[in-house]
XYZ file of C-alpha atoms in Angstrom:
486
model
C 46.694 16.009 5.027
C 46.414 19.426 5.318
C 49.505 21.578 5.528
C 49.044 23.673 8.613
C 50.862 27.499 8.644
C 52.983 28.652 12.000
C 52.126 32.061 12.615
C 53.483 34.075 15.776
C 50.505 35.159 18.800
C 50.966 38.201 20.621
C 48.500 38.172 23.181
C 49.168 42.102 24.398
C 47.993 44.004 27.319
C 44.677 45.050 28.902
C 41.983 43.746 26.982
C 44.370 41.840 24.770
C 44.602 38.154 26.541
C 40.868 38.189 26.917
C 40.156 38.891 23.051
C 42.965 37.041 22.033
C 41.434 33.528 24.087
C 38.343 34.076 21.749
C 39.958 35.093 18.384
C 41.887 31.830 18.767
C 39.319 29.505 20.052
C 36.950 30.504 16.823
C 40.027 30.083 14.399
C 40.434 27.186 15.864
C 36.590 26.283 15.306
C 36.557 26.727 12.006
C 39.365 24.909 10.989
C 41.686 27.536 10.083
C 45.413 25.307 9.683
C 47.217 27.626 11.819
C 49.949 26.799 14.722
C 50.521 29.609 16.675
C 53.481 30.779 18.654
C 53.287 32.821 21.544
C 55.679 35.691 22.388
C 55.575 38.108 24.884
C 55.557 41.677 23.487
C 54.551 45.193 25.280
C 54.019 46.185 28.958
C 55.790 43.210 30.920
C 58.610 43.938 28.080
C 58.980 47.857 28.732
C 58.915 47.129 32.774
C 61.799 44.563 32.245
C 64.042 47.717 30.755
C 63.453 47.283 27.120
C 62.403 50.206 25.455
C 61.545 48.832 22.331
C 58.803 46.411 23.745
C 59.953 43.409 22.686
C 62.929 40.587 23.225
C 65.194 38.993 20.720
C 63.009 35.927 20.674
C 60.272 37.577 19.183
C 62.372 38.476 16.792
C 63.372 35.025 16.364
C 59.643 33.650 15.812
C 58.643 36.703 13.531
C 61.577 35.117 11.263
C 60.064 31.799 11.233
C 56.498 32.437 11.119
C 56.652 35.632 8.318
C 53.235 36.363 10.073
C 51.662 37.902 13.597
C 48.455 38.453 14.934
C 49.255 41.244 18.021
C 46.772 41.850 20.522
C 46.729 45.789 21.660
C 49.732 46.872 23.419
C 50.082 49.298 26.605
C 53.067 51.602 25.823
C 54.129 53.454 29.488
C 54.089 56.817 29.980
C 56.944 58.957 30.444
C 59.806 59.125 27.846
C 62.122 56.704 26.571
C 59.600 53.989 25.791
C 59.600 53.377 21.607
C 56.007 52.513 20.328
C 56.087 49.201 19.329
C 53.765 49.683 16.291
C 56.122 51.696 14.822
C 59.005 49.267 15.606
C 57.877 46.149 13.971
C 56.305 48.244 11.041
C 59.366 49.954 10.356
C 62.335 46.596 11.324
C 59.939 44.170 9.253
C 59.040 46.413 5.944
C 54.956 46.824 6.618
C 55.195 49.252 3.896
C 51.077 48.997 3.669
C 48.454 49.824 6.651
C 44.916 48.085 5.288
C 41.738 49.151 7.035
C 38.524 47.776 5.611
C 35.997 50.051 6.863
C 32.366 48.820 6.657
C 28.699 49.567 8.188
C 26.657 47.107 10.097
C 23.437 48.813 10.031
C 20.848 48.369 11.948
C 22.671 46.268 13.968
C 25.508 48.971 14.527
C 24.155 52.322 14.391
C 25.506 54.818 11.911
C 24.170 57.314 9.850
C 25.786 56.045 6.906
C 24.405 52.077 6.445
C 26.094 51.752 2.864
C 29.785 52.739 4.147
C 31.793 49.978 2.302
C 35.389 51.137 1.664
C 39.055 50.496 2.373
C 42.127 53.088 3.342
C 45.453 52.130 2.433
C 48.062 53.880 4.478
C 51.895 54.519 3.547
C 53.159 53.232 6.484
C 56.405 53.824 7.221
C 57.700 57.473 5.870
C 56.680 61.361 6.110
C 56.316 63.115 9.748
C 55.761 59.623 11.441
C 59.789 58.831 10.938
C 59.516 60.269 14.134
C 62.914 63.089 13.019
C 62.675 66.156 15.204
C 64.968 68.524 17.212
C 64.450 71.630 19.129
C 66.426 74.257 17.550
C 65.999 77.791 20.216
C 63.885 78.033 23.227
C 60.688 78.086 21.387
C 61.354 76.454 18.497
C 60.422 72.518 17.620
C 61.043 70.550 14.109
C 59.540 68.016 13.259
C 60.920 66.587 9.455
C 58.397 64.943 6.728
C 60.739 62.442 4.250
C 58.822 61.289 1.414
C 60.707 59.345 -1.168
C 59.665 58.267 -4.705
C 60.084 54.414 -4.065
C 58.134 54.527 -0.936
C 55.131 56.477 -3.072
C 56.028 53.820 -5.917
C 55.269 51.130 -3.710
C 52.245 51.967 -1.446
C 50.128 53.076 -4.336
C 51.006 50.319 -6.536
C 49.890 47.818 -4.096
C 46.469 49.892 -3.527
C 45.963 49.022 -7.147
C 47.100 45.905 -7.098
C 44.575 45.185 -3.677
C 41.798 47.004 -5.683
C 42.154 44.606 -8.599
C 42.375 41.437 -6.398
C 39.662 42.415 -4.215
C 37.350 43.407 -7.794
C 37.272 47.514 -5.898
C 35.781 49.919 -8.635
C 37.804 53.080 -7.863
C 40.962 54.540 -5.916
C 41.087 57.905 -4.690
C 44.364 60.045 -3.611
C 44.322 62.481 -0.997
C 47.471 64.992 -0.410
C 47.650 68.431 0.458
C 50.067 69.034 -2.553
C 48.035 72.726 -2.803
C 51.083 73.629 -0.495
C 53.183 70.905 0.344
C 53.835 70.987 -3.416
C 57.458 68.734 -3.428
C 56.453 66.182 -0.695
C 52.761 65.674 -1.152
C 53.346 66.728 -4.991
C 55.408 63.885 -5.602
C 53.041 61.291 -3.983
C 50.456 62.987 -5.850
C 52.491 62.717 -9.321
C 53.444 58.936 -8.548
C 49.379 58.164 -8.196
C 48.812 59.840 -11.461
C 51.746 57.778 -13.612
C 50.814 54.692 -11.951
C 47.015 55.241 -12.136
C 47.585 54.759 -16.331
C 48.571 51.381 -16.120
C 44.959 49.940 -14.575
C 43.133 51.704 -17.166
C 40.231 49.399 -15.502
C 40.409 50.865 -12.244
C 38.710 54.616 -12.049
C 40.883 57.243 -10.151
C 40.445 60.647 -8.679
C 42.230 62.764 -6.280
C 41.469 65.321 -3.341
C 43.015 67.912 -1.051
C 43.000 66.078 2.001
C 41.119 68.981 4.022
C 38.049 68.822 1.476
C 38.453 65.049 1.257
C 38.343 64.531 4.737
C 35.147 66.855 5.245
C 33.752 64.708 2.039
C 34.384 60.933 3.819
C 32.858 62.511 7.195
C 29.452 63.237 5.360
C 29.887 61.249 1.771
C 31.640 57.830 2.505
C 29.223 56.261 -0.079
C 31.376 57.964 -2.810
C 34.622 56.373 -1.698
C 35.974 52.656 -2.696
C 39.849 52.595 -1.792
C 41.671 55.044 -0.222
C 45.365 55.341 -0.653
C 47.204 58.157 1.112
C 50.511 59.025 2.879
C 51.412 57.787 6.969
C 49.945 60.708 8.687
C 46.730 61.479 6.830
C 45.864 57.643 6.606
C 46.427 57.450 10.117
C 43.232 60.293 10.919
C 41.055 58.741 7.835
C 41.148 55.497 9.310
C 39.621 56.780 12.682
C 36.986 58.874 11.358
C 36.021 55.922 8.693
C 35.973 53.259 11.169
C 33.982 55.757 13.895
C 31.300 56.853 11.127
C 30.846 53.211 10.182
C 29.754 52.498 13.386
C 32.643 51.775 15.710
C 36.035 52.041 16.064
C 35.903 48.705 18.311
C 35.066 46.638 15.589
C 37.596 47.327 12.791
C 40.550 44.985 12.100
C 43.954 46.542 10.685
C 46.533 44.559 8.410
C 50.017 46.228 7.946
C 51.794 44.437 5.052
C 55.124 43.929 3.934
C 56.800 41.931 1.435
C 57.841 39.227 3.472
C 56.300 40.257 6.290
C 52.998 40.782 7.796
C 50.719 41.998 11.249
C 46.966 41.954 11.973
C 45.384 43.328 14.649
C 42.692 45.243 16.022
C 42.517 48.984 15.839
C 41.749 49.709 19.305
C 43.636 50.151 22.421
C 44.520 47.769 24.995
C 41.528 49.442 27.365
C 42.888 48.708 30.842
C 39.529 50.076 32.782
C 37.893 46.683 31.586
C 40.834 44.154 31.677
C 39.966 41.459 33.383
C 36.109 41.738 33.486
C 35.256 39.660 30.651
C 33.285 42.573 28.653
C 35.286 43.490 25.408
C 34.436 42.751 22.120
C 36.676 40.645 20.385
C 35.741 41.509 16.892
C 38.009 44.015 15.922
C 40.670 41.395 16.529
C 38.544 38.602 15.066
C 38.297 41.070 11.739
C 42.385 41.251 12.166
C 42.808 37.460 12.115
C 40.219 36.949 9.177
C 42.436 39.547 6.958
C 45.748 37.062 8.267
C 43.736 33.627 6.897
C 43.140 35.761 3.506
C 47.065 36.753 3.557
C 48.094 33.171 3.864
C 45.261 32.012 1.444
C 42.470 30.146 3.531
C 39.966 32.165 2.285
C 37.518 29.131 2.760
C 37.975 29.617 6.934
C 38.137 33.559 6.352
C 34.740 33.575 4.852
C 32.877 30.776 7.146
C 34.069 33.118 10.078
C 33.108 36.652 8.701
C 29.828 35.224 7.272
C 29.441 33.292 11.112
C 30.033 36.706 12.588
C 27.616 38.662 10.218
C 25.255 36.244 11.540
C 26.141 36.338 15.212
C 25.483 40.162 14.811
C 22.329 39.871 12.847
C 20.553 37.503 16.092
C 21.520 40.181 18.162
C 23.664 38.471 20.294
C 25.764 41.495 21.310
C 28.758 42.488 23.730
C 28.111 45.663 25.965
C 29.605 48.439 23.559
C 27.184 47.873 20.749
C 24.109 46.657 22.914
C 20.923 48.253 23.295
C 17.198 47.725 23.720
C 16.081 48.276 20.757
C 18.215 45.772 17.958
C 19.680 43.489 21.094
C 18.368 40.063 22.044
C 21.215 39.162 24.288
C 23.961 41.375 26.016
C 27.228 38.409 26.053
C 30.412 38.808 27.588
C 33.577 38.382 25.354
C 33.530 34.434 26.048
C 29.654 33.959 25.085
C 30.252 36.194 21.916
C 33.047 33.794 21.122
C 31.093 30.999 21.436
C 27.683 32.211 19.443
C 30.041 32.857 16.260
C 31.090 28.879 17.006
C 27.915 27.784 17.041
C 27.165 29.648 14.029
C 30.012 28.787 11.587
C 28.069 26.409 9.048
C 25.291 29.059 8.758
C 25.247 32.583 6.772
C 24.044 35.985 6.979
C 20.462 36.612 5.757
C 20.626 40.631 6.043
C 24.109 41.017 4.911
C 25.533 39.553 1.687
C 27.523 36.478 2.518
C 31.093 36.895 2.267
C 32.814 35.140 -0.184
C 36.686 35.051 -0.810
C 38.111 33.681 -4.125
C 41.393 31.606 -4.063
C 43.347 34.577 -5.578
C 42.482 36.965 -3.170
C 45.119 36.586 -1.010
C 46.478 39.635 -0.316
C 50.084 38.786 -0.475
C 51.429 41.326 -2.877
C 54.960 42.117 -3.254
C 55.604 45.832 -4.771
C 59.254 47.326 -4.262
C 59.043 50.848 -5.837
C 61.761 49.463 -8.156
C 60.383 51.655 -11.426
C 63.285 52.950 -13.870
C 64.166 56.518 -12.471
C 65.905 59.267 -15.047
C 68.915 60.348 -13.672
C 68.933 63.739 -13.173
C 71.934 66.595 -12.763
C 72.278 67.772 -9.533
C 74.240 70.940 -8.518
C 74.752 72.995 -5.550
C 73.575 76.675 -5.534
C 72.832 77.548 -1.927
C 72.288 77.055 1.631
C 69.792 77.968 3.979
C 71.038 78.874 7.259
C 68.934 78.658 10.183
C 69.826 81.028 13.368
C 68.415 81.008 16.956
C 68.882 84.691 18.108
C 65.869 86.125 20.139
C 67.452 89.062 21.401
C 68.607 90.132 18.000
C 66.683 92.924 15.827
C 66.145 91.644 12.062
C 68.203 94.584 10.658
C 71.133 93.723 12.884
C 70.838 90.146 11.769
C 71.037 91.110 8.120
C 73.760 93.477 8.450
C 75.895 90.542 10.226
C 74.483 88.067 7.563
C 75.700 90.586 4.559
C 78.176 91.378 5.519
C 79.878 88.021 3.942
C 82.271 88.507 0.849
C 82.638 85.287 -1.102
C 80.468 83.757 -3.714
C 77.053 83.625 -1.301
C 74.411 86.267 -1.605
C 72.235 86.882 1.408
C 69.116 86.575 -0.881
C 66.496 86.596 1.855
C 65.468 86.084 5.732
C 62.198 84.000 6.587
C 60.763 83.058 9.333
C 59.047 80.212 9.281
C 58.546 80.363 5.858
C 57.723 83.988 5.587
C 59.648 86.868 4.436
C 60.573 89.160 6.858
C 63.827 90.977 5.109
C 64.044 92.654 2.490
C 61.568 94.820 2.165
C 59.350 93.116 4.351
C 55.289 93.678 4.907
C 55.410 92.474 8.066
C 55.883 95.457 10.816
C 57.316 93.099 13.849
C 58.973 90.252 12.158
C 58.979 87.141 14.646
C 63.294 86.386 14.684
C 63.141 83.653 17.744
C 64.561 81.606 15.170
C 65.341 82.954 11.194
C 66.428 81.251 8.151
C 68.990 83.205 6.059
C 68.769 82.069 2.190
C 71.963 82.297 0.806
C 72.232 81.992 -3.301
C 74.677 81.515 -5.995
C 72.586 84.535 -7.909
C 70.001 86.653 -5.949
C 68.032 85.880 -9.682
C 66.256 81.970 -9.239
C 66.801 82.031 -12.811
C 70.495 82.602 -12.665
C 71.962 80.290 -10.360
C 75.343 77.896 -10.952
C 76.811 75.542 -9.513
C 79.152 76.373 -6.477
C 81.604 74.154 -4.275
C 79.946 72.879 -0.974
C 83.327 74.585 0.505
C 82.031 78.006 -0.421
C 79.216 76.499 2.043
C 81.962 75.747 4.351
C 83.578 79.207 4.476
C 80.115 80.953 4.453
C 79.319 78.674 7.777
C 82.397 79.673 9.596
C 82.171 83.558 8.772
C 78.475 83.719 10.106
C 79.490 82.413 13.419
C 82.803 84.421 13.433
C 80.459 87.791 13.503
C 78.153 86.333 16.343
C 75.381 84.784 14.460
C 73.887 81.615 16.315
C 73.394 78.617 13.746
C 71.334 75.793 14.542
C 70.631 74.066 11.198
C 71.825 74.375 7.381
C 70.118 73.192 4.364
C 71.774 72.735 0.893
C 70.256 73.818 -1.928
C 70.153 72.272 -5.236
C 68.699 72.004 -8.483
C 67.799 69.349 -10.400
C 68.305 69.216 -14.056
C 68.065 72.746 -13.839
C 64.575 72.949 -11.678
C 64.448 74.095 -8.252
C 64.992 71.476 -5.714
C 64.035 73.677 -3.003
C 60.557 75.928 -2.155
C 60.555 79.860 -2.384
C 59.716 81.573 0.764
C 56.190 83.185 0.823
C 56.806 86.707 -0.394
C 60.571 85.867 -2.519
């Protein structure tokens, strides 16, 4: 008897109920050994006055099941409303955002028809942690955190997901040209772990140049690995020059956790008309039969699918003319890949998935670190004080006596005192560098109550501070960035 696997069935908002009905009803075709559970997630959630999007018993089947397949989700508009995405990737550990990106020429028009590659997406640090204040009346933060066990762990299980899935190459894409500590470490972390698959080529690029290079050269690209932000805008531009964002599936994977869906949105103009394409989903819950290794029902679907597309039975959004026999609503479509299931592509390459494909792979960022000396030997002080002329600032700033040197004022990363090139320095909001040594290459250690007393004169004389930031050296190398022009 065969040992079916509960897995949890969001069935979303918009589109999502109508896609989901045909995802399920092919699954359920092809003998996939699934039981789903359904939970309500999304809109219905938010209008019931939880901001989050979903209700403890979600919670409580996501526990069981380890495992959900999420239709698209409507998020309101106006504030206060979390994005769901981000909440269960963040509460259930989907360290790793997997997008398979591949062409389905002629059948799906693209300029590109040998497009065959796969982005993997840190997933849960760097600017999408969501951290930002306002500081002044015109000034906005928004914080990147990038950690080493987070870098550890997202490229480790790109190579381990290369291996597995017999990928050639893995490429890295940063902008550590100036980010040089954040995207520097990521970038460091790829190059230490890229030495233990000696059989797995690597390169790396500046994102910028790399993106411009997947736009017009996706050909030259196998896996992608890269952080939260960046793998968020590859994905979309892979997925679009393939052919269509509308038919790309997305896995997010934990370890001990894991989503699928589709990539789109929940496209409310068509709910309810019986016209989206459920493939994008359908590509979402073949990557969830692979995860839970029934790579025997993930193949007979794909390679169904492949054929459905090849007879040209086609949904409205990739119809025309010219490669269409048959324009299908989302039901029909559903029911040509059933009818289909025990035959295989003749254009395409069949699919095949071997038993140790699964994708399940559990990587914690758990390497040895060296434990470095750390030690205190500044703060930078961030003021709000439009009215206030830069040489007034820095007389006030100065004019502190203890251990602290004013070293140098930035704004926004740029020098503006001393001896500044730029004739109308921007001080809306300043940073004041304060060192142990006005020499880099002379700083010691100081108490963080010199910090302290440093703090309390700079507001005694006026000054208006809206942030600090320690600074700190690390076995003796900067911890911190120079300002353009120190």
């Amino acid at each position: 008897m065969t040992i079916k696997t509960p897995i949890t069935v969001a069935y979303g908002d918009g589109i999502g109920p109508e896609i989901m009905a045909a995802t399920l009803r092919i699954l359920d075709a092809a003998g996939a050994a699934i039981i789903p559970e359904t939970i309500d997630v999304g809109e219905k959630i938010y209008r019931q006055g939880n901001t989050t999007g979903i209700p403890d018993a979600a919670w409580e089947s996501l526990k069981r099941t380890r495992v959900l397949l999420k239709g698209p989700i409507t998020t309101p508009q106006g504030g206060g409303y979390k994005s769901l995405n981000v909440t269960l990737r963040k509460t259930l550990g989907l360290f790793a955002n997997v997008r398979p990106c591949e062409a389905y020429a002629p059948y799906v028009p693209t300029r590109y028809p040998h497009i065959n590659l796969v982005i993997v997406r840190e997933n849960e640090e760097g600017t999408y942690t969501g951290i930002e204040h306002r500081q002044s009346a015109e000034v906005y933060e928004c914080i990147k955190l990038v950690t080493r066990p987070g870098c550890e762990r997202i490229i480790h299980y790109a190579f381990e997901y290369a291996r597995k899935h017999k990928r050639k190459k893995i490429t890295c894409m940063t902008k550590d040209n100036i980010m040089k500590m954040t995207d520097g470490l990521f970038h460091q972390v790829f190059n230490e772990l890229a030495a233990e698959y000696p059989d797995i080529d690597h390169d790396h690029y500046i994102i910028d140049i790399g993106s411009a290079r997947l736009a017009t050269q996706p050909e030259i690209f196998d896996v992608i690995v890269t952080t939260n932000l960046y793998g968020d805008i590859l994905s979309d531009i892979a997925a679009q020059i393939a052919g269509s964002v509308g038919l790309a599936g997305s896995a997010n994977i934990g370890n001990h956790m894991a989503l699928f869906e589709a990539i789109h949105g929940s496209a409310p103009d068509i709910a309810g008309k019986k016209i989206a394409n459920p493939s994008g989903l359908l590509h979402g819950a073949i990557q969830l039969l692979v995860h839970i290794n029934q790579p025997l029902a993930a193949a007979t679907i794909e390679n169904a699918w492949l054929k459905t597309l090849e007879d040209g039975i086609h949904t409205a959004d990739i119809y025309s003319a010219e490669r269409s026999q048959k324009k299908v609503n989302t039901d029909e479509f559903a029911e040509a890949v059933i009818e289909r299931l025990s035959q295989k592509p003749t254009h395409f390459k069949p699919v095949e998935y071997s038993p140790d494909v699964q994708a399940k792979i559990e990587c914690y960022g758990e390497r040895k670190s060296i434990q470095e000396q750390k030690i205190l030997v500044g703060v930078d002080v961030s003021l709000d004080n439009a009215q206030e002329a830069i040489q007034n600032i820095a007389q006030k700033a100065a004019s502190y006596q203890g251990p602290l040197k004013l070293a140098v004022i930035s704004s926004r990363g740029l020098k503006i005192w001393p001896n500044s090139a730029v004739d109308a320095p921007d001080t809306h909001q300043c940073t004041c560098r304060f060192q142990s040594s006005l020499n880099v290459k002379e700083l010691s250690a100081i108490p963080y109550n010199d910090v302290i007393q440093l703090v309390q004169h700079l507001e005694h004389v006026g000054l208006d501070i809206v942030k600090t930031e320690n600074l700190y050296l690390f076995d003796g190398k900067l911890g911190f960035s120079l300002m353009q022009g120190q």
